[in-house]
GROMACS .gro file of C-alpha atoms in nm:
model
  239
    1MET     CA    1   0.494   0.663   2.228
    2THR     CA    2   0.291   0.343   2.234
    3SER     CA    3   0.467   0.041   2.081
    4ILE     CA    4   0.764   0.248   1.961
    5ASP     CA    5   1.101   0.120   2.083
    6ALA     CA    6   1.295   0.434   2.178
    7THR     CA    7   1.623   0.239   2.154
    8ARG     CA    8   1.571   0.148   1.787
    9LEU     CA    9   1.468   0.474   1.630
   10PRO     CA   10   1.603   0.571   1.288
   11GLY     CA   11   1.856   0.848   1.336
   12HIS     CA   12   1.772   0.999   1.000
   13VAL     CA   13   1.436   0.981   0.823
   14ALA     CA   14   1.404   1.101   0.463
   15ILE     CA   15   1.062   1.142   0.302
   16ILE     CA   16   0.949   1.177  -0.058
   17MET     CA   17   0.635   1.384  -0.003
   18ASP     CA   18   0.411   1.282  -0.292
   19GLY     CA   19   0.042   1.319  -0.363
   20ASN     CA   20  -0.052   1.682  -0.292
   21GLY     CA   21  -0.188   1.740  -0.641
   22ARG     CA   22  -0.384   1.414  -0.654
   23TRP     CA   23  -0.527   1.485  -0.308
   24ALA     CA   24  -0.657   1.821  -0.433
   25GLN     CA   25  -0.792   1.680  -0.759
   26LYS     CA   26  -0.983   1.406  -0.577
   27LYS     CA   27  -1.156   1.678  -0.377
   28GLY     CA   28  -1.217   1.902  -0.678
   29LEU     CA   29  -0.971   2.162  -0.548
   30ASN     CA   30  -0.690   2.364  -0.704
   31ARG     CA   31  -0.354   2.184  -0.688
   32ILE     CA   32  -0.206   2.470  -0.484
   33LEU     CA   33  -0.459   2.396  -0.210
   34GLY     CA   34  -0.320   2.043  -0.203
   35HIS     CA   35   0.030   2.180  -0.154
   36ARG     CA   36  -0.100   2.411   0.118
   37GLN     CA   37  -0.254   2.117   0.301
   38GLY     CA   38   0.079   1.938   0.254
   39THR     CA   39   0.255   2.207   0.459
   40GLU     CA   40   0.023   2.122   0.750
   41THR     CA   41   0.144   1.763   0.725
   42VAL     CA   42   0.503   1.888   0.731
   43ARG     CA   43   0.435   2.070   1.058
   44GLN     CA   44   0.284   1.757   1.210
   45ILE     CA   45   0.564   1.524   1.100
   46VAL     CA   46   0.832   1.765   1.224
   47THR     CA   47   0.658   1.779   1.563
   48VAL     CA   48   0.625   1.401   1.592
   49SER     CA   49   0.988   1.353   1.486
   50ARG     CA   50   1.103   1.596   1.753
   51GLU     CA   51   0.888   1.429   2.018
   52LEU     CA   52   1.024   1.086   1.924
   53GLY     CA   53   1.383   1.208   1.935
   54ILE     CA   54   1.466   1.165   1.567
   55ARG     CA   55   1.767   1.388   1.509
   56TRP     CA   56   1.757   1.426   1.129
   57LEU     CA   57   1.452   1.473   0.905
   58THR     CA   58   1.497   1.541   0.533
   59LEU     CA   59   1.197   1.625   0.313
   60TYR     CA   60   1.194   1.623  -0.067
   61ALA     CA   61   1.008   1.950  -0.120
   62PHE     CA   62   1.094   2.061  -0.476
   63SER     CA   63   1.289   1.866  -0.735
   64GLU     CA   64   1.492   1.989  -1.030
   65GLU     CA   65   1.222   1.836  -1.250
   66ASN     CA   66   0.949   2.038  -1.076
   67TRP     CA   67   1.062   2.347  -1.268
   68LYS     CA   68   0.878   2.191  -1.565
   69ARG     CA   69   0.544   2.248  -1.392
   70PRO     CA   70   0.316   2.536  -1.499
   71ALA     CA   71   0.454   2.877  -1.399
   72HIS     CA   72   0.154   2.962  -1.179
   73GLU     CA   73   0.202   2.640  -0.979
   74VAL     CA   74   0.575   2.706  -0.932
   75GLN     CA   75   0.500   3.062  -0.818
   76GLY     CA   76   0.240   2.929  -0.576
   77LEU     CA   77   0.494   2.682  -0.434
   78MET     CA   78   0.746   2.963  -0.383
   79LYS     CA   79   0.488   3.165  -0.188
   80LEU     CA   80   0.402   2.864   0.027
   81LEU     CA   81   0.770   2.802   0.099
   82ASN     CA   82   0.828   3.165   0.195
   83HIS     CA   83   0.525   3.164   0.425
   84PHE     CA   84   0.620   2.831   0.583
   85LEU     CA   85   0.973   2.944   0.669
   86LYS     CA   86   0.857   3.276   0.813
   87SER     CA   87   0.576   3.122   1.017
   88GLU     CA   88   0.783   2.831   1.152
   89LEU     CA   89   1.099   3.020   1.251
   90GLY     CA   90   0.976   3.085   1.603
   91GLU     CA   91   0.880   2.719   1.648
   92MET     CA   92   1.222   2.607   1.524
   93GLN     CA   93   1.398   2.843   1.764
   94GLU     CA   94   1.183   2.741   2.058
   95ASN     CA   95   1.243   2.370   1.999
   96GLY     CA   96   1.610   2.383   1.900
   97ILE     CA   97   1.555   2.281   1.537
   98ARG     CA   98   1.827   2.366   1.289
   99PHE     CA   99   1.714   2.432   0.932
  100LYS     CA  100   1.909   2.334   0.621
  101ALA     CA  101   1.838   2.350   0.249
  102ILE     CA  102   2.013   2.128  -0.005
  103GLY     CA  103   1.999   2.153  -0.383
  104ARG     CA  104   2.059   2.411  -0.651
  105THR     CA  105   1.886   2.684  -0.454
  106TRP     CA  106   2.054   2.951  -0.667
  107ARG     CA  107   1.771   2.886  -0.913
  108PHE     CA  108   1.513   3.024  -0.670
  109PRO     CA  109   1.387   3.385  -0.676
  110VAL     CA  110   1.603   3.629  -0.478
  111ALA     CA  111   1.333   3.682  -0.214
  112THR     CA  112   1.310   3.307  -0.148
  113ARG     CA  113   1.688   3.267  -0.136
  114ASP     CA  114   1.709   3.548   0.118
  115ILE     CA  115   1.450   3.380   0.341
  116LEU     CA  116   1.630   3.046   0.312
  117LEU     CA  117   1.964   3.201   0.412
  118GLU     CA  118   1.809   3.399   0.695
  119THR     CA  119   1.638   3.090   0.837
  120MET     CA  120   1.956   2.883   0.815
  121GLU     CA  121   2.162   3.155   0.982
  122LYS     CA  122   1.916   3.218   1.265
  123THR     CA  123   1.881   2.846   1.346
  124SER     CA  124   2.245   2.747   1.291
  125ALA     CA  125   2.320   2.708   1.663
  126ASN     CA  126   2.021   2.480   1.730
  127ARG     CA  127   2.116   2.121   1.811
  128ASN     CA  128   1.808   1.919   1.907
  129MET     CA  129   1.711   1.826   1.553
  130THR     CA  130   1.796   1.915   1.193
  131LEU     CA  131   1.518   1.972   0.942
  132THR     CA  132   1.646   1.967   0.583
  133LEU     CA  133   1.441   2.063   0.279
  134ALA     CA  134   1.564   1.935  -0.057
  135LEU     CA  135   1.491   2.227  -0.291
  136SER     CA  136   1.561   2.240  -0.662
  137TYR     CA  137   1.723   1.910  -0.579
  138GLY     CA  138   1.819   1.614  -0.799
  139GLY     CA  139   2.032   1.318  -0.699
  140ARG     CA  140   2.207   1.293  -1.035
  141GLN     CA  141   2.272   1.667  -1.037
  142GLU     CA  142   2.417   1.643  -0.686
  143ILE     CA  143   2.654   1.367  -0.794
  144LEU     CA  144   2.758   1.568  -1.101
  145ASP     CA  145   2.828   1.872  -0.883
  146ALA     CA  146   3.034   1.658  -0.647
  147VAL     CA  147   3.232   1.500  -0.932
  148ALA     CA  148   3.306   1.846  -1.075
  149GLU     CA  149   3.433   1.964  -0.736
  150ILE     CA  150   3.659   1.659  -0.695
  151ALA     CA  151   3.785   1.690  -1.054
  152GLY     CA  152   3.876   2.052  -0.982
  153ARG     CA  153   4.079   1.947  -0.678
  154VAL     CA  154   4.266   1.691  -0.888
  155GLU     CA  155   4.326   1.946  -1.165
  156ARG     CA  156   4.465   2.195  -0.912
  157GLY     CA  157   4.700   1.931  -0.776
  158GLU     CA  158   4.533   1.921  -0.434
  159MET     CA  159   4.489   1.544  -0.459
  160ALA     CA  160   4.566   1.257  -0.696
  161ALA     CA  161   4.294   1.066  -0.880
  162ASN     CA  162   4.396   0.742  -0.707
  163GLN     CA  163   4.328   0.907  -0.371
  164ILE     CA  164   3.955   0.939  -0.438
  165THR     CA  165   3.751   0.725  -0.200
  166GLU     CA  166   3.386   0.682  -0.110
  167GLN     CA  167   3.447   0.927   0.174
  168THR     CA  168   3.586   1.181  -0.074
  169MET     CA  169   3.261   1.156  -0.266
  170SER     CA  170   3.043   1.177   0.044
  171ASP     CA  171   3.231   1.486   0.160
  172ALA     CA  172   3.166   1.660  -0.176
  173LEU     CA  173   2.789   1.606  -0.167
  174TYR     CA  174   2.532   1.861  -0.045
  175THR     CA  175   2.479   1.632   0.256
  176SER     CA  176   2.844   1.623   0.364
  177ASP     CA  177   2.764   1.705   0.728
  178MET     CA  178   2.467   1.467   0.750
  179PRO     CA  179   2.441   1.093   0.822
  180ASP     CA  180   2.289   0.875   0.551
  181PRO     CA  181   1.914   0.811   0.593
  182ASP     CA  182   1.820   0.502   0.793
  183LEU     CA  183   1.462   0.511   0.669
  184LEU     CA  184   1.324   0.641   0.337
  185ILE     CA  185   0.947   0.689   0.324
  186ARG     CA  186   0.751   0.750   0.005
  187THR     CA  187   0.386   0.847   0.015
  188SER     CA  188   0.118   0.807  -0.257
  189GLY     CA  189   0.205   0.448  -0.347
  190GLU     CA  190   0.455   0.516  -0.626
  191TYR     CA  191   0.740   0.262  -0.640
  192ARG     CA  192   1.026   0.482  -0.750
  193ILE     CA  193   1.303   0.690  -0.595
  194SER     CA  194   1.248   0.996  -0.818
  195ASN     CA  195   1.613   1.104  -0.824
  196PHE     CA  196   1.629   1.153  -0.444
  197LEU     CA  197   1.949   1.102  -0.243
  198LEU     CA  198   2.077   0.839  -0.487
  199TRP     CA  199   2.418   0.806  -0.323
  200GLN     CA  200   2.298   0.833   0.036
  201ILE     CA  201   2.020   0.571   0.038
  202SER     CA  202   2.240   0.276  -0.063
  203TYR     CA  203   2.146   0.092   0.259
  204SER     CA  204   1.836   0.281   0.369
  205GLU     CA  205   1.526   0.085   0.463
  206ILE     CA  206   1.244   0.180   0.224
  207TYR     CA  207   0.881   0.214   0.328
  208ILE     CA  208   0.610   0.289   0.070
  209THR     CA  209   0.255   0.379   0.165
  210PRO     CA  210  -0.044   0.444  -0.063
  211THR     CA  211  -0.144   0.733   0.164
  212LEU     CA  212  -0.127   1.071  -0.010
  213TRP     CA  213   0.100   1.322   0.164
  214PRO     CA  214  -0.177   1.554   0.297
  215ASP     CA  215  -0.330   1.248   0.470
  216PHE     CA  216   0.001   1.119   0.608
  217ASP     CA  217  -0.066   1.193   0.975
  218LYS     CA  218   0.093   1.094   1.304
  219LYS     CA  219  -0.072   0.751   1.297
  220GLU     CA  220   0.068   0.675   0.950
  221TYR     CA  221   0.414   0.802   1.047
  222LEU     CA  222   0.428   0.585   1.359
  223LYS     CA  223   0.320   0.289   1.145
  224ALA     CA  224   0.625   0.349   0.923
  225ILE     CA  225   0.854   0.374   1.227
  226ARG     CA  226   0.716   0.049   1.371
  227ASP     CA  227   0.770  -0.124   1.036
  228TYR     CA  228   1.130   0.002   1.033
  229GLN     CA  229   1.184  -0.139   1.380
  230GLN     CA  230   1.090  -0.486   1.254
  231ARG     CA  231   1.361  -0.482   0.986
  232ASP     CA  232   1.686  -0.677   1.018
  233ARG     CA  233   1.956  -0.439   0.897
  234ARG     CA  234   2.262  -0.641   0.791
  235PHE     CA  235   2.432  -0.395   0.552
  236GLY     CA  236   2.535  -0.680   0.320
  237GLY     CA  237   2.650  -0.908   0.602
  238VAL     CA  238   2.483  -1.200   0.781
  239ASP     CA  239   2.354  -1.249   1.133
   0.00000   0.00000   0.00000
């Protein structure tokens, strides 16, 4: 694609998809309609990522804190998620996209959990790209779950406390089989991480745009990729 250096692509892009509700409110629409429009943006960004050759795309779709939203909005989000997974399965199969879900998905309704598991199983052999949705996800909760797992291993005598390393922690996270994000994008202009991938983004490049998620199109995405390609990534070292 024009002005994109194919040799300097981020291997893993993570996105905090923010602004669906505000987009709807600005247009005098129901918030659910904003979320529905947001799923169209997801389709577009997945397609562009695949065309670029980005191997890992992780989208913050539903946080642990989102359970505090009104019940009718949560129910509407569940229906949108169910519909999205069912409607996109064929596209994922055709384009070799593997689907993953990370987070405390046991909190979801049984019907939604079944669809999540079915989609993961049916796409498990796909290798061209991995699309991950963070669902009922919280970075602090993920770290707590990982610490509990490691503490259990120590208690059972499977390892000693002084054997715990950064790799031990990484292996206990929901993202154990994933590389850390190279680029973290946040839409809607908010300057906060919102409890997303707290361990994994320690050296991610961060790009914040005022564009609301439903308006974050191919042009905006390529702008973020080009910005990333201008960064000098030293990982704490010097040139």
